[in-house]
XYZ file of C-alpha atoms in Angstrom:
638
model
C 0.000 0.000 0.000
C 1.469 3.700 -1.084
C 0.967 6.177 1.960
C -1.513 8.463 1.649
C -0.992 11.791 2.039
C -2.072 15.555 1.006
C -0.033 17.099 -1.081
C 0.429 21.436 0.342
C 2.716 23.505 -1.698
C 3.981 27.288 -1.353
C 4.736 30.329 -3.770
C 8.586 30.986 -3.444
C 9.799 27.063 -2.998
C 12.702 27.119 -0.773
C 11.962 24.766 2.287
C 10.317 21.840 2.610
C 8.732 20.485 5.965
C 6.900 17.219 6.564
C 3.967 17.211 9.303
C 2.297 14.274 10.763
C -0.858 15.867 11.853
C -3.339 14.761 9.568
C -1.203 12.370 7.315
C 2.372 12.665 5.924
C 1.779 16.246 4.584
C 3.917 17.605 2.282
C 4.747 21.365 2.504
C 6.663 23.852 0.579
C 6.889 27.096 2.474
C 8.008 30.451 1.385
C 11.204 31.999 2.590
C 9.560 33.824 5.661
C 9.685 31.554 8.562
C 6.928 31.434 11.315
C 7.785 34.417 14.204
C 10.293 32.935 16.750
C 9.665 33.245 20.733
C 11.973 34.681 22.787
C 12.785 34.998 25.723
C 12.326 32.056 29.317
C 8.790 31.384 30.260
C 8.214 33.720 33.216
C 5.471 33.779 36.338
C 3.450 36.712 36.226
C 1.263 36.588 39.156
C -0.866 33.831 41.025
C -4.153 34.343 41.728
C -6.996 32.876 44.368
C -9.606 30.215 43.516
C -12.199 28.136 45.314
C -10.421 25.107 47.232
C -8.736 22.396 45.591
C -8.455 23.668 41.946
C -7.882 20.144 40.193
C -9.426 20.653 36.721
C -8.592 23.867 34.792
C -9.605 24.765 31.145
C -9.567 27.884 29.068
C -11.318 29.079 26.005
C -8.691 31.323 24.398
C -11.913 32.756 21.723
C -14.307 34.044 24.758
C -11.482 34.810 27.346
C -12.628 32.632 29.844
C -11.395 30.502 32.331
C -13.030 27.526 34.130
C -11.816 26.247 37.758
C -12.998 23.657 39.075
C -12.590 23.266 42.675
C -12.564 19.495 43.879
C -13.177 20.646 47.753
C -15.755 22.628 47.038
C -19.530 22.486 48.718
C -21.826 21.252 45.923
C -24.551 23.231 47.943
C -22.930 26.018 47.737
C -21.073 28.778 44.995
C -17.773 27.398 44.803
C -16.910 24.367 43.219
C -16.664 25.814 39.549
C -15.191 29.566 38.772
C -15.403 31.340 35.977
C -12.849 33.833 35.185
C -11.987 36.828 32.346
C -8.798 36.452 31.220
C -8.667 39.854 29.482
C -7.293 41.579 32.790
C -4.385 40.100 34.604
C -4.811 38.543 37.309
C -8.135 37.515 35.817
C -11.169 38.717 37.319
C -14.258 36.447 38.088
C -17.287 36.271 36.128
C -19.383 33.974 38.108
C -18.871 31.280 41.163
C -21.618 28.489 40.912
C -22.201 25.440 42.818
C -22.783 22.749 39.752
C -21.122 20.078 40.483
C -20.025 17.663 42.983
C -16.156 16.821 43.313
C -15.197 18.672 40.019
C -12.274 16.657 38.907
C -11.357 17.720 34.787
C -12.627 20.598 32.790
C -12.528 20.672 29.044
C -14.206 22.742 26.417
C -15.828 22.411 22.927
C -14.555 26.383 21.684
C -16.597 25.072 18.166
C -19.546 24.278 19.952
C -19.530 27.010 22.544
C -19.423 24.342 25.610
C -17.648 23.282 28.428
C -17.420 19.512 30.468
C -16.843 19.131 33.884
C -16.367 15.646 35.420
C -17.899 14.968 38.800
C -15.750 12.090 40.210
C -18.033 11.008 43.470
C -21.858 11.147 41.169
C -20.651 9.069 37.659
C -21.649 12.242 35.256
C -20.462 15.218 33.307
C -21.583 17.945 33.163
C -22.325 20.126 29.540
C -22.509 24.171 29.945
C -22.958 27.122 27.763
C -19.942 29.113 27.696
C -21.471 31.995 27.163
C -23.972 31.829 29.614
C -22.279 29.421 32.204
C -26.145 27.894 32.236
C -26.542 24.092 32.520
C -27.372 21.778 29.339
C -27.030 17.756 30.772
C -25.444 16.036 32.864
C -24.983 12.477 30.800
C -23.902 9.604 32.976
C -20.289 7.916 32.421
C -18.823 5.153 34.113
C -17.918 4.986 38.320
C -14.988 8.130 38.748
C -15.083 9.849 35.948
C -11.628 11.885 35.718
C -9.688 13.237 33.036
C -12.063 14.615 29.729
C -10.721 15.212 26.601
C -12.823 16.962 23.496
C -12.203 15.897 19.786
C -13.249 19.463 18.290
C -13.527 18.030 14.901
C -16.087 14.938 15.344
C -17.502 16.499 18.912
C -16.669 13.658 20.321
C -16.180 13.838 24.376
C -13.724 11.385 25.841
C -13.880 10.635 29.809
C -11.550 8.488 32.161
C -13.359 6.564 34.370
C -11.402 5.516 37.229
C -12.750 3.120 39.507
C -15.041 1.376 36.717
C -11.921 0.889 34.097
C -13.663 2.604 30.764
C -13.535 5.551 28.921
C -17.113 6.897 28.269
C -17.789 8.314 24.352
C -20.391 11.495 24.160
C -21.794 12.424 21.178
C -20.974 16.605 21.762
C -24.011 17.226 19.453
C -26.419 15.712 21.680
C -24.837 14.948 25.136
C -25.601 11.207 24.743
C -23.318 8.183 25.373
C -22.340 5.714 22.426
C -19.931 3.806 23.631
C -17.801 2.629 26.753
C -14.457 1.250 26.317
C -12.682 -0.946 29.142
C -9.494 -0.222 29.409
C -6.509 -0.906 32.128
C -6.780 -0.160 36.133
C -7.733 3.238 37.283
C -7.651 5.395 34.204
C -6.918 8.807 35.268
C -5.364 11.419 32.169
C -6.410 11.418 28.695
C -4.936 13.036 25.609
C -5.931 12.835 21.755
C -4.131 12.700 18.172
C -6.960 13.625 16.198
C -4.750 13.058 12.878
C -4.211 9.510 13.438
C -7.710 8.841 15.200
C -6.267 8.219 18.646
C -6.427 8.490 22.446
C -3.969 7.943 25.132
C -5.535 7.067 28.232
C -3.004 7.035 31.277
C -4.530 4.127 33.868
C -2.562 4.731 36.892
C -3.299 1.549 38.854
C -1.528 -1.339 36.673
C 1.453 1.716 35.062
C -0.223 1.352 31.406
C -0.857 3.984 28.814
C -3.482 2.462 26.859
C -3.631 3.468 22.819
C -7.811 3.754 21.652
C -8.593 3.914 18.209
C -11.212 6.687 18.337
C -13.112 5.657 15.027
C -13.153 2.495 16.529
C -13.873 2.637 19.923
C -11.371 -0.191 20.975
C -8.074 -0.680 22.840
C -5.917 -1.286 19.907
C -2.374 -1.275 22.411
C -0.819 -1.047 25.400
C 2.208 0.438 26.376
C 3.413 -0.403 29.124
C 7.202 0.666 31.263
C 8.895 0.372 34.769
C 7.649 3.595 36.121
C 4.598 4.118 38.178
C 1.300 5.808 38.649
C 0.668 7.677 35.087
C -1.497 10.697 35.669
C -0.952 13.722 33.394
C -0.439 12.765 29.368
C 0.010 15.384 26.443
C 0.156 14.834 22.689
C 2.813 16.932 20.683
C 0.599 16.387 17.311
C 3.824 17.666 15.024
C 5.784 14.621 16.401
C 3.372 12.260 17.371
C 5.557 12.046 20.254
C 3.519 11.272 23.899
C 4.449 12.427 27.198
C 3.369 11.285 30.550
C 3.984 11.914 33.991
C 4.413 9.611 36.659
C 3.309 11.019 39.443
C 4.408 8.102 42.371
C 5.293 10.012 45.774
C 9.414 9.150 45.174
C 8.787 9.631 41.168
C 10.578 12.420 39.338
C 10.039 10.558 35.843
C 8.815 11.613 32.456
C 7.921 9.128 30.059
C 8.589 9.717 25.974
C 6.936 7.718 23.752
C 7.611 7.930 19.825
C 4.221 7.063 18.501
C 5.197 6.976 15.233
C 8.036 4.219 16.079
C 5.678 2.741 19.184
C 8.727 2.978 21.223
C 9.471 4.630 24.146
C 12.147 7.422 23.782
C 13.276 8.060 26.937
C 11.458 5.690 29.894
C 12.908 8.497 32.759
C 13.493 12.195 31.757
C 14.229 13.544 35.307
C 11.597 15.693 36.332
C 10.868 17.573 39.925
C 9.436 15.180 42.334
C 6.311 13.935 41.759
C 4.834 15.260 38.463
C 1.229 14.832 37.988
C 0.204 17.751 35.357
C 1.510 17.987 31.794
C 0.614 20.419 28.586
C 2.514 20.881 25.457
C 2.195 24.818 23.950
C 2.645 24.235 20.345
C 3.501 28.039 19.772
C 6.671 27.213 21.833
C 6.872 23.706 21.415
C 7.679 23.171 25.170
C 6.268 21.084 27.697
C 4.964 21.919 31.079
C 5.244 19.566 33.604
C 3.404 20.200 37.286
C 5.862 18.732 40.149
C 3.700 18.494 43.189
C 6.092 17.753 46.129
C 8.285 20.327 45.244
C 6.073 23.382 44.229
C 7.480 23.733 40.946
C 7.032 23.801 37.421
C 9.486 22.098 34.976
C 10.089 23.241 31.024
C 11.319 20.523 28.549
C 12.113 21.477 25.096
C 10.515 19.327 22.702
C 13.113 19.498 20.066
C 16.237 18.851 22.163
C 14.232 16.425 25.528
C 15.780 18.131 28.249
C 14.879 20.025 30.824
C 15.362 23.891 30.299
C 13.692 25.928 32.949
C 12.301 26.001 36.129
C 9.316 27.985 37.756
C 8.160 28.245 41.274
C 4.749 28.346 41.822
C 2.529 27.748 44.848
C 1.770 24.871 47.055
C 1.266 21.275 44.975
C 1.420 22.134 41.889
C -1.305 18.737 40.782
C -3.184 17.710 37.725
C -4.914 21.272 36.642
C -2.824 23.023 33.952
C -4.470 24.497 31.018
C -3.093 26.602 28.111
C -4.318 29.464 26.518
C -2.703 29.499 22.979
C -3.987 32.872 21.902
C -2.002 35.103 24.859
C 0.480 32.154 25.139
C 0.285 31.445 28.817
C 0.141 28.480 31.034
C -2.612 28.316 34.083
C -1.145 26.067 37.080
C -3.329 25.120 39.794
C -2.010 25.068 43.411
C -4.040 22.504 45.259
C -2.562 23.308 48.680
C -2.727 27.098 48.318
C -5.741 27.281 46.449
C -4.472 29.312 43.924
C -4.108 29.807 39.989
C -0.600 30.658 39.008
C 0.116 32.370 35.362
C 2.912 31.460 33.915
C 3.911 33.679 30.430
C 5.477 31.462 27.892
C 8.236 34.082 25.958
C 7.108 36.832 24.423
C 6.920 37.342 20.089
C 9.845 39.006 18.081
C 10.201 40.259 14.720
C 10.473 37.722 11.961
C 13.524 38.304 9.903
C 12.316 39.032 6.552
C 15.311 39.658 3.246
C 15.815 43.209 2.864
C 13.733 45.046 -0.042
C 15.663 46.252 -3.119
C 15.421 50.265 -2.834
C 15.535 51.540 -6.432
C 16.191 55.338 -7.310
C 12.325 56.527 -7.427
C 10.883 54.168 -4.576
C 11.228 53.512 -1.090
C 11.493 49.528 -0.173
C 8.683 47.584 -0.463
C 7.345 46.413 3.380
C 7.435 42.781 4.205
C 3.282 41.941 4.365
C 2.497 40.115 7.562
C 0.083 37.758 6.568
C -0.662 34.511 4.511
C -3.283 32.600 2.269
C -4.414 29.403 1.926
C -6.022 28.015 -1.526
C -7.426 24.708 -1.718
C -8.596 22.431 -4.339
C -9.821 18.477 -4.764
C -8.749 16.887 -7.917
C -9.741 13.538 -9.230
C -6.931 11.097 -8.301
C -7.652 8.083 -10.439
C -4.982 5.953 -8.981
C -5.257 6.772 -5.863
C -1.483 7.518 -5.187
C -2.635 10.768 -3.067
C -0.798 13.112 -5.812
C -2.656 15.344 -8.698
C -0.570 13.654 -11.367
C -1.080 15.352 -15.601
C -4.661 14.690 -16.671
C -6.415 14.400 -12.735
C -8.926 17.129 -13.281
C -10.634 18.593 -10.154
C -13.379 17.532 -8.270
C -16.372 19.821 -7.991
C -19.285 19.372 -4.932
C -16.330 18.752 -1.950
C -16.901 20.836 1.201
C -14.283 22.643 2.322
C -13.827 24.335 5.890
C -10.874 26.375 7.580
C -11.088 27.024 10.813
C -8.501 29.672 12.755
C -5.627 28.602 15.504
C -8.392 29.746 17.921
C -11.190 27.398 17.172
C -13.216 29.653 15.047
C -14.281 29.287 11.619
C -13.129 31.520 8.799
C -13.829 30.190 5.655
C -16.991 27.803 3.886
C -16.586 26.892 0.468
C -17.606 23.824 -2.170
C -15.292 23.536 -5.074
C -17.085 24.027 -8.483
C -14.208 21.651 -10.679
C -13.284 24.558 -12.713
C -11.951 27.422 -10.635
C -9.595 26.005 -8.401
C -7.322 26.723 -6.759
C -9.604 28.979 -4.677
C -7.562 31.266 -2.334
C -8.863 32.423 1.307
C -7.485 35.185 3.448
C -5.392 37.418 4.199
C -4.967 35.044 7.903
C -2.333 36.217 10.441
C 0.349 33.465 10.913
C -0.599 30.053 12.933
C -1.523 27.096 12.280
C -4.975 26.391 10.716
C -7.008 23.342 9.680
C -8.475 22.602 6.712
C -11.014 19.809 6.680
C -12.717 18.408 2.966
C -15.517 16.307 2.605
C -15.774 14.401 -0.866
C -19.136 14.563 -2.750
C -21.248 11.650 -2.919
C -20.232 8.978 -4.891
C -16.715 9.316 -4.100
C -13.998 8.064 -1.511
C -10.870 10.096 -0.426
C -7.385 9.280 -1.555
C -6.107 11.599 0.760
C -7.173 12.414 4.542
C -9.814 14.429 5.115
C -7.863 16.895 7.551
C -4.851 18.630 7.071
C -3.055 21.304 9.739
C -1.663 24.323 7.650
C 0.934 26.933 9.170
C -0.009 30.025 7.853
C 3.659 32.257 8.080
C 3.774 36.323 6.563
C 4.091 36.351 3.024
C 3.167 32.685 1.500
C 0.556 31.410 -0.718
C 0.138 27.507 0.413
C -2.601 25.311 -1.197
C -4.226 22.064 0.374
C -4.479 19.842 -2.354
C -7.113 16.852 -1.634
C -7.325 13.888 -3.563
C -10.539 11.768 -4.529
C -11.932 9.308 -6.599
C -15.097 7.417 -7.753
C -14.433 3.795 -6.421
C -14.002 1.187 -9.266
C -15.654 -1.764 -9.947
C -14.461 -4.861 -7.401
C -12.468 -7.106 -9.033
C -13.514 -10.505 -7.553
C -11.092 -13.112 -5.921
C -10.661 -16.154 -7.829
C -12.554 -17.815 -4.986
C -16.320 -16.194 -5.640
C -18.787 -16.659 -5.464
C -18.322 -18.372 -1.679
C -21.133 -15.991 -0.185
C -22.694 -19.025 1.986
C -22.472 -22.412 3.410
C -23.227 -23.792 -0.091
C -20.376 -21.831 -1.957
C -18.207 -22.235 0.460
C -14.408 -23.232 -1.471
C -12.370 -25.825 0.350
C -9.137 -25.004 2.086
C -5.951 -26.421 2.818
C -5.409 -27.617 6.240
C -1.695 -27.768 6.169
C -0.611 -24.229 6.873
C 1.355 -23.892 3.764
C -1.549 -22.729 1.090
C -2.833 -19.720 2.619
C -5.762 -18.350 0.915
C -5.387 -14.560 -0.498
C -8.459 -12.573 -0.634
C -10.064 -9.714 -0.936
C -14.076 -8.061 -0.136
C -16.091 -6.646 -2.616
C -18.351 -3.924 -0.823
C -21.459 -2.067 -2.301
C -20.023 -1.632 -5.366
C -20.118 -5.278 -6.532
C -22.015 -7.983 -7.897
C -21.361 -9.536 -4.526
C -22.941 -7.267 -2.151
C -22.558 -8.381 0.500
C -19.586 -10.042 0.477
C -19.200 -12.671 3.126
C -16.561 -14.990 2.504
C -17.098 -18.947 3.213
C -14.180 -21.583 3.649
C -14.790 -25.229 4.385
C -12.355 -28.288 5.490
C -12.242 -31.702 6.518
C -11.098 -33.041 9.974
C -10.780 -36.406 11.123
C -11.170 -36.668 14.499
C -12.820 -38.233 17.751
C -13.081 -38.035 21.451
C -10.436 -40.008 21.786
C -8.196 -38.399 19.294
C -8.796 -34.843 19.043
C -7.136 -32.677 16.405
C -6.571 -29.243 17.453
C -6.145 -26.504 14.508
C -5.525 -22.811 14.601
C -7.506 -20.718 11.948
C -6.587 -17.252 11.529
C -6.687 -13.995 9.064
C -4.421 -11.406 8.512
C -5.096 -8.121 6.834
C -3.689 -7.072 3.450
C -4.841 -3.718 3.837
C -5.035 -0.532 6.126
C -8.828 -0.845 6.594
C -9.482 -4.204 6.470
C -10.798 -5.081 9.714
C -11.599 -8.714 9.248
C -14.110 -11.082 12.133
C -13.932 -14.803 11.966
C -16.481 -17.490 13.180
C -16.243 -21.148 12.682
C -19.197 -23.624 12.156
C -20.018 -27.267 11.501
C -20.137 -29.819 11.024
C -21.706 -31.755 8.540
C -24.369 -29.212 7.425
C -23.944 -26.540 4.782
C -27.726 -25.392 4.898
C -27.713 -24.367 8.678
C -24.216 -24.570 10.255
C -24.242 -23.768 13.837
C -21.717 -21.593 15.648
C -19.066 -23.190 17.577
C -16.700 -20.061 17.907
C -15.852 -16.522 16.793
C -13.093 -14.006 17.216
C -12.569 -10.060 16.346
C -8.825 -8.714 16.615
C -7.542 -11.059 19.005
C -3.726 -10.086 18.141
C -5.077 -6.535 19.588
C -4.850 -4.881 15.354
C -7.024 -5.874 12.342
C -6.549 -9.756 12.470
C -8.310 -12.753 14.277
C -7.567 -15.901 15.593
C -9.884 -18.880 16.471
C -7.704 -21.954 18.485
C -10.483 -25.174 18.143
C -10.200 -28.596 19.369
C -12.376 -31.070 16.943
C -13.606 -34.215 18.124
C -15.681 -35.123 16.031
C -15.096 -35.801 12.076
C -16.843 -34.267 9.745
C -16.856 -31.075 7.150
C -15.768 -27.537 8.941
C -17.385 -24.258 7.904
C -15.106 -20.884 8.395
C -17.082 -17.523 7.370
C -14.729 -14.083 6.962
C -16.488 -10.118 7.579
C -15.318 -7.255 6.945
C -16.497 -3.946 8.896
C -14.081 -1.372 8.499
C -14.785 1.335 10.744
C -18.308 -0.118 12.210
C -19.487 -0.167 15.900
C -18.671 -3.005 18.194
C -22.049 -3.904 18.369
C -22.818 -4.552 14.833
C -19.296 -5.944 14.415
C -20.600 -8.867 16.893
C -24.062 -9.057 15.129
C -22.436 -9.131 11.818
C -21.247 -13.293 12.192
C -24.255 -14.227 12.366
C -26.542 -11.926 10.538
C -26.028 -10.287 6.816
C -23.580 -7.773 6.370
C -24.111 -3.748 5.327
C -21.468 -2.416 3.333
C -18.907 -0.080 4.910
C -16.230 0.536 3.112
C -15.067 0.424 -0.678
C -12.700 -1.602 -2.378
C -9.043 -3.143 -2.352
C -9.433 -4.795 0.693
C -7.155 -7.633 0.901
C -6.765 -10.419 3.636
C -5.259 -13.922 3.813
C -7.126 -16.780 5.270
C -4.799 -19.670 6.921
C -5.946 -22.805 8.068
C -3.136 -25.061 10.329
C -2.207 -27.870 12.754
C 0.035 -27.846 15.417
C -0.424 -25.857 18.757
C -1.968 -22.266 19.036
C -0.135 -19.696 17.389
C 0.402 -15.864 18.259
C -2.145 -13.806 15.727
C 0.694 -10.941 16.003
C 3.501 -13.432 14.113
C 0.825 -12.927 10.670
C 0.358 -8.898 10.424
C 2.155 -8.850 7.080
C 1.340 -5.027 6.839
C 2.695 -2.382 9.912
C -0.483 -1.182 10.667
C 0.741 1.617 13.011
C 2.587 3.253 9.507
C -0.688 4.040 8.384
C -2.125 7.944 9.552
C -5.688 7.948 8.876
């Protein structure tokens, strides 16, 4: 499989950047880098709040903070604060009593809402911004702690700590579609919402576990020698994961290289016990909250090492927040009951070449802006690159939404006029999300993070296609018990597929296997039967039947991703002789609930074509279902 990316390119070529944020984006920039940041991160004042300020958020468009205090009297105004960040110190808006044991505050800047978890009563609760008033309070799992917010699918995700699941909101309508059970006592939670994942910290058994958001499903763990992982932050440029380890001796923090699934560096020294972490990706620094000793520490993403060190108040714990648009850091003291502000440098001049002065006219000033032009073109073959003759694409959706949340530009390409050019935007880094028109599938993914510097042109190029007809494997048509082809039992004549989805002849395409076994209570034949996936988005379900009756086989056992990726494994011990049915599904991205449904009942499509898989049949005792991935799943950024 080629990687799929989307293709940006710049007026003035003259340095070339790859970002993993959306895919393996390719960008050509002009010669005006983005504005450097100079200067140490500094505390400007600290400020008091209600008691125990554990979860801290901030809404850089409206100016607002939200504190909430864990200590606080539900019955009374002063477990969640709401604070104007226009002055310094901030002053408060409003003191309410919503919410008992606040633990994590998050917001939805899109959506104009904030979450705050109540750790002792198993429920969020979902507030107006604006207005600070009450919208639900939908019911998680037993403890819910850390909340994170997918702005771009408004998708809530919440730790629940003594229940061992991550609650799924729909942001739309406050409702719950899915729990996911993860390792003991999951306490921080951080999302990649480029490569459609979560990191959930679970602080009782030292595991970060990975989710696969589309998914809803555990889909790794990673697991190291340190202990008690609270805090977790995402450095989206990188892909690189941080997490503190917030034990009462600990001063570690943990690197992990996403990309690689490796961990960089298993014990960056640290203050003593760090619980809080943020990244600031205008800096590209990490903040790191060391309770026991009061202090904040600074690592510098690009070198991992420790470059400054702030003193705040009294316990420094898990509330830290960022505000992106005035570039500071908001620490809460637990001890002290306090907020402190920490400023993260301050901007400088970008260099910029000197204009040629000519006899009759003064030098031409250095504009301080950018654009961004996008287009879709029609990438036949699906190599994620406009290549001579790929015309464009007209009914796509495109939407670009500001550093801040906001959105600043609607359009739908028309096939004829593109590149279509937006602006001027101050520099920062925006997104730019397409949706393909009906009838087609995406070549390239649908979201792509732009920095906007002064003085460049740079256009999103997205790639789509109309899916071809499905070539059918030279085993259809094997759509039930009666068609189903016979297979090898040897191990050495694996079976090479592929499904044929909605756009075939063999809609749906369930795939049937049969084989022979001789066998009896007295001498059993054990055989391992197991897929592996060909392709990115094949997500493939086994079940195995028999015997003796192609018309209505019954169910003797079924497996979905037991290797913990795309591929299943079913270990059976026959006693009885007779003709075995296997039957192969395919649901891409579908719920876990109609993944289970789907072995026994018809199949929907979900996804379009090329999806490859092999089918092995073998003797011999059980076999790992991770020794037959044949493709490195984790390469893939959807």
């Amino acid at each position: 499989m080629k990687a799929r990316h989307a293709s940006l390119t710049a007026v003035g070529l003259s340095l070339v950047l790859l970002l993993a944020l959306a895919a393996q984006v390719t960008l050509t920039a002009a010669p005006h880098g983005p504005a450097a940041l100079a200067g140490p991160p500094t505390v400007l004042t600290n400020f008091l709040v209600g008691p125990q300020p554990f979860g801290l958020a901030v809404d850089p468009g409206r100016q607002r903070l939200f504190v909430g205090n864990y200590a606080g009297d539900p019955m009374s105004t002063n477990t969640l604060y709401v604070f104007d960040t226009s002055t310094t110190p901030p002053s408060l808006v409003k003191a309410r009593g919503y919410i008992s044991r606040p633990w994590a505050v998050a917001v939805n800047r899109n959506l104009g809402r904030f979450y705050v978890s109540s750790f002792d009563q198993n429920y969020i609760l979902v507030a107006n911004s604006d207005t600070t008033d009450a919208i639900a309070y939908p019911v998680t799992g037993d403890g819910p702690t850390g909340i994170a917010v997918d702005e771009a699918t408004n998708r809530v995700f919440v730790a629940n700590y003594r229940s061992n699941t991550v609650t799924v909101l729909d942001g739309n309508t406050n409702t719950v579609i899915a729990n996911i059970g993860v390792a003991g006592g999951p306490m921080g939670i951080a999302l990649n919402p480029a490569l459609r994942r979560a990191y959930v910290t679970c602080y009782e058994h030292s595991i970060v576990d990975e989710i696969d958001t589309g998914l809803y499903s555990v889909v790794r763990h990673f697991t190291y020698t340190t202990y008690r992982p609270s805090g977790i932050a995402v450095d989206p440029k990188t892909n690189y994961i941080y997490i503190a380890n917030s034990d009462a001796y600990s001063t570690d923090l943990t690197i992990i290289d996403k990309d690689n699934n490796r961990i960089v560096s298993p014990s960056l020294t640290v203050g003593t016990r760090p619980v809080g972490v943020i990244y600031n990706p205008v800096t590209e620094r990490i903040f790191v909250n060391c309770a026991s000793v009061n202090k904040v520490y600074v690592v510098e993403t690009s070198t991992k090492q420790v470059s400054y060190i702030l003193d705040v108040q009294q316990r420094p714990d898990i509330g830290i927040a960022l505000d992106p648009v005035a570039n500071r850091i908001y620490v809460g003291n637990v001890n002290s009951n306090s907020v402190t502000i920490i400023q993260d440098g301050s901007p400088t001049p970008t260099a910029t070449p000197t204009a040629t002065a000519t006899a009759t006219a003064p030098p031409t000033p250095t504009p301080t802006t950018g654009h961004i032009c996008v287009l879709v073109f029609n990438d036949v073959d699906a190599n994620g690159t406009q290549a001579p003759g790929e015309g464009l694409v007209a009914g796509a959706m495109i939407t670009i939404t500001n550093p801040f949340g906001s959105v600043v530009a609607t359009y739908t390409t028309d096939g004829e006029h593109e590149p279509r050019c937006f602006g001027p935007f101050d520099p920062g880094t925006y997104r730019v999300a397409e949706k393909e028109p009906p009838g087609y599938e995406s070549t390239t993914p649908n979201l792509a993070f732009v920095p906007v510097t002064a003085n460049t042109i740079i256009t999103a190029a997205f790639g789509a296609r109309i899916p071809p007809p499905c070539a059918a494997d030279i085993y259809e048509i094997d759509d039930s018990p009666a068609q189903a082809r016979g297979i090898d039992t040897s191990g050495t004549r694996p079976q090479n597929r592929n499904f044929c989805l909605g756009v075939s002849p063999w809609y749906p395409d369930d795939d049937w296997a049969f084989f022979y076994v001789n066998a009896s209570p007295g001498s059993p034949a054990t055989l391992t039967m197991r897929t592996a996936s060909l392709a990115p988005m094949v997500d493939t379900m086994l079940a195995l039947f028999g015997p003796n009756n192609a018309t209505t086989p019954y169910l003797l056992a079924k497996d979905d991703d037991s290797g913990g990726g795309f591929a299943s494994l079913i270990t059976y011990t026959f006693t009885q002789t007779g003709s075995y049915y296997l039957k192969v599904v395919d649901l891409g991205f579908a719920s876990a609930a109609t993944k289970l449904k789907a072995l026994d009942q018809p199949l929907p499509a979900i996804e379009g074509v090329n999806r490859d898989y092999v089918l092995l049949v073998s003797g011999g005792p059980p076999l790992s279902p991770r020794l037959y991935l044949p493709v490195v799943i984790k390469k893939f950024k959807y």
